[in-house]
Amino acid sequence: MVAGFPTWHTSVPADAREKLTDDEAAQVDAWLADQKEQEKARGRSMAVNHIVYNLDNAAEALEAGQAISDEQIEKARASIKGLQSALRKAVKRNKKAAAEAAKNETETDSK
């Protein structure tokens, strides 16, 4: 091992980078970029998996009288508008994927 650093770091510390060859540094950079993308994907998945829970909790809190500023209201409305657009696109993607799957199944059955 040439160098080590905590797994939560998103870049190689300068002192460790100095010990690496150009190829090793490139490999570490590629690995870190991949790790970052995987973490981003996990975060997206978690956000989608918890969307209904979080929206329901927010609505319940507001109904119970939780304070919210006008700025937060406007930001929430903008976010909800973006969410509605994203959900419409997701419905289209799901319909397209289902149609493709049905088409592939039909093609497979006819062979």
Short mmCIF file of C-alpha atoms in Angstrom, two decimals:
data_model
loop_
_atom_site.label_atom_id
_atom_site.label_comp_id
_atom_site.label_asym_id
_atom_site.label_seq_id
_atom_site.Cartn_x
_atom_site.Cartn_y
_atom_site.Cartn_z
CA MET A 1 0.00 0.00 0.00
CA VAL A 2 1.31 3.40 -0.96
CA ALA A 3 -1.07 5.56 1.06
CA GLY A 4 -4.35 5.45 2.89
CA PHE A 5 -7.11 7.88 3.74
CA PRO A 6 -10.62 7.71 5.23
CA THR A 7 -13.28 6.27 2.93
CA TRP A 8 -15.49 9.36 3.27
CA HIS A 9 -12.88 11.58 1.61
CA THR A 10 -13.80 12.68 -1.89
CA SER A 11 -10.26 13.39 -3.02
CA VAL A 12 -6.77 12.14 -2.30
CA PRO A 13 -4.98 14.23 0.32
CA ALA A 14 -2.00 16.12 -1.13
CA ASP A 15 0.57 14.19 0.92
CA ALA A 16 -0.84 10.87 -0.29
CA ARG A 17 -1.13 12.06 -3.90
CA GLU A 18 2.58 12.89 -3.91
CA LYS A 19 3.36 9.22 -3.28
CA LEU A 20 1.35 8.03 -6.29
CA THR A 21 2.48 7.63 -9.87
CA ASP A 22 0.39 9.39 -12.52
CA ASP A 23 -1.31 6.09 -13.38
CA GLU A 24 -2.09 5.35 -9.73
CA ALA A 25 -3.46 8.85 -9.22
CA ALA A 26 -5.66 8.44 -12.29
CA GLN A 27 -6.92 5.09 -11.00
CA VAL A 28 -7.72 6.55 -7.58
CA ASP A 29 -9.45 9.54 -9.17
CA ALA A 30 -11.55 7.22 -11.34
CA TRP A 31 -12.41 5.09 -8.31
CA LEU A 32 -13.37 8.17 -6.28
CA ALA A 33 -15.53 9.48 -9.12
CA ASP A 34 -17.27 6.10 -9.31
CA GLN A 35 -17.81 6.07 -5.54
CA LYS A 36 -19.24 9.58 -5.70
CA GLU A 37 -21.65 8.56 -8.47
CA GLN A 38 -22.72 5.46 -6.55
CA GLU A 39 -23.36 7.56 -3.44
CA LYS A 40 -25.37 10.02 -5.51
CA ALA A 41 -27.44 7.14 -6.93
CA ARG A 42 -28.06 5.75 -3.43
CA GLY A 43 -29.19 9.20 -2.28
CA ARG A 44 -31.58 9.54 -5.21
CA SER A 45 -33.00 6.10 -4.56
CA MET A 46 -33.49 6.88 -0.89
CA ALA A 47 -35.16 10.20 -1.71
CA VAL A 48 -37.63 8.48 -4.04
CA ASN A 49 -38.25 5.64 -1.58
CA HIS A 50 -39.10 8.12 1.19
CA ILE A 51 -41.01 10.70 -0.84
CA VAL A 52 -44.52 9.73 0.24
CA TYR A 53 -43.51 9.44 3.89
CA ASN A 54 -41.85 12.86 3.88
CA LEU A 55 -44.68 14.58 2.02
CA ASP A 56 -47.26 13.06 4.37
CA ASN A 57 -45.25 14.13 7.42
CA ALA A 58 -44.86 17.67 6.10
CA ALA A 59 -48.59 17.94 5.38
CA GLU A 60 -49.43 16.59 8.84
CA ALA A 61 -47.06 19.05 10.49
CA LEU A 62 -48.52 21.99 8.59
CA GLU A 63 -52.07 20.88 9.38
CA ALA A 64 -51.05 20.71 13.06
CA GLY A 65 -49.92 24.34 12.92
CA GLN A 66 -46.17 23.98 12.31
CA ALA A 67 -44.75 27.40 11.51
CA ILE A 68 -43.46 27.98 7.99
CA SER A 69 -42.13 31.18 6.49
CA ASP A 70 -43.42 32.72 3.29
CA GLU A 71 -40.03 32.00 1.73
CA GLN A 72 -40.28 28.31 2.67
CA ILE A 73 -43.80 28.20 1.25
CA GLU A 74 -42.64 29.59 -2.09
CA LYS A 75 -39.67 27.21 -2.19
CA ALA A 76 -41.97 24.29 -1.38
CA ARG A 77 -44.41 25.31 -4.12
CA ALA A 78 -41.57 25.52 -6.64
CA SER A 79 -40.26 22.13 -5.53
CA ILE A 80 -43.73 20.60 -5.78
CA LYS A 81 -44.13 22.02 -9.29
CA GLY A 82 -40.81 20.40 -10.25
CA LEU A 83 -41.88 17.16 -8.60
CA GLN A 84 -45.13 17.12 -10.56
CA SER A 85 -43.20 17.51 -13.80
CA ALA A 86 -40.77 14.76 -12.82
CA LEU A 87 -43.65 12.46 -11.89
CA ARG A 88 -45.33 13.03 -15.27
CA LYS A 89 -42.06 12.09 -16.99
CA ALA A 90 -41.71 9.02 -14.75
CA VAL A 91 -45.22 7.88 -15.72
CA LYS A 92 -44.31 8.18 -19.40
CA ARG A 93 -41.06 6.25 -18.85
CA ASN A 94 -42.89 3.53 -16.96
CA LYS A 95 -45.52 3.20 -19.70
CA LYS A 96 -42.82 3.04 -22.36
CA ALA A 97 -40.86 0.43 -20.40
CA ALA A 98 -44.02 -1.66 -19.87
CA ALA A 99 -44.84 -1.49 -23.58
CA GLU A 100 -41.27 -2.54 -24.46
CA ALA A 101 -41.41 -5.41 -21.99
CA ALA A 102 -44.76 -6.58 -23.40
CA LYS A 103 -43.39 -6.34 -26.94
CA ASN A 104 -40.28 -8.33 -26.00
CA GLU A 105 -42.40 -10.95 -24.25
CA THR A 106 -44.63 -11.29 -27.30
CA GLU A 107 -41.59 -11.65 -29.57
CA THR A 108 -40.11 -14.28 -27.26
CA ASP A 109 -43.38 -16.22 -27.11
CA SER A 110 -43.72 -16.28 -30.89
CA LYS A 111 -40.29 -17.89 -31.39
#
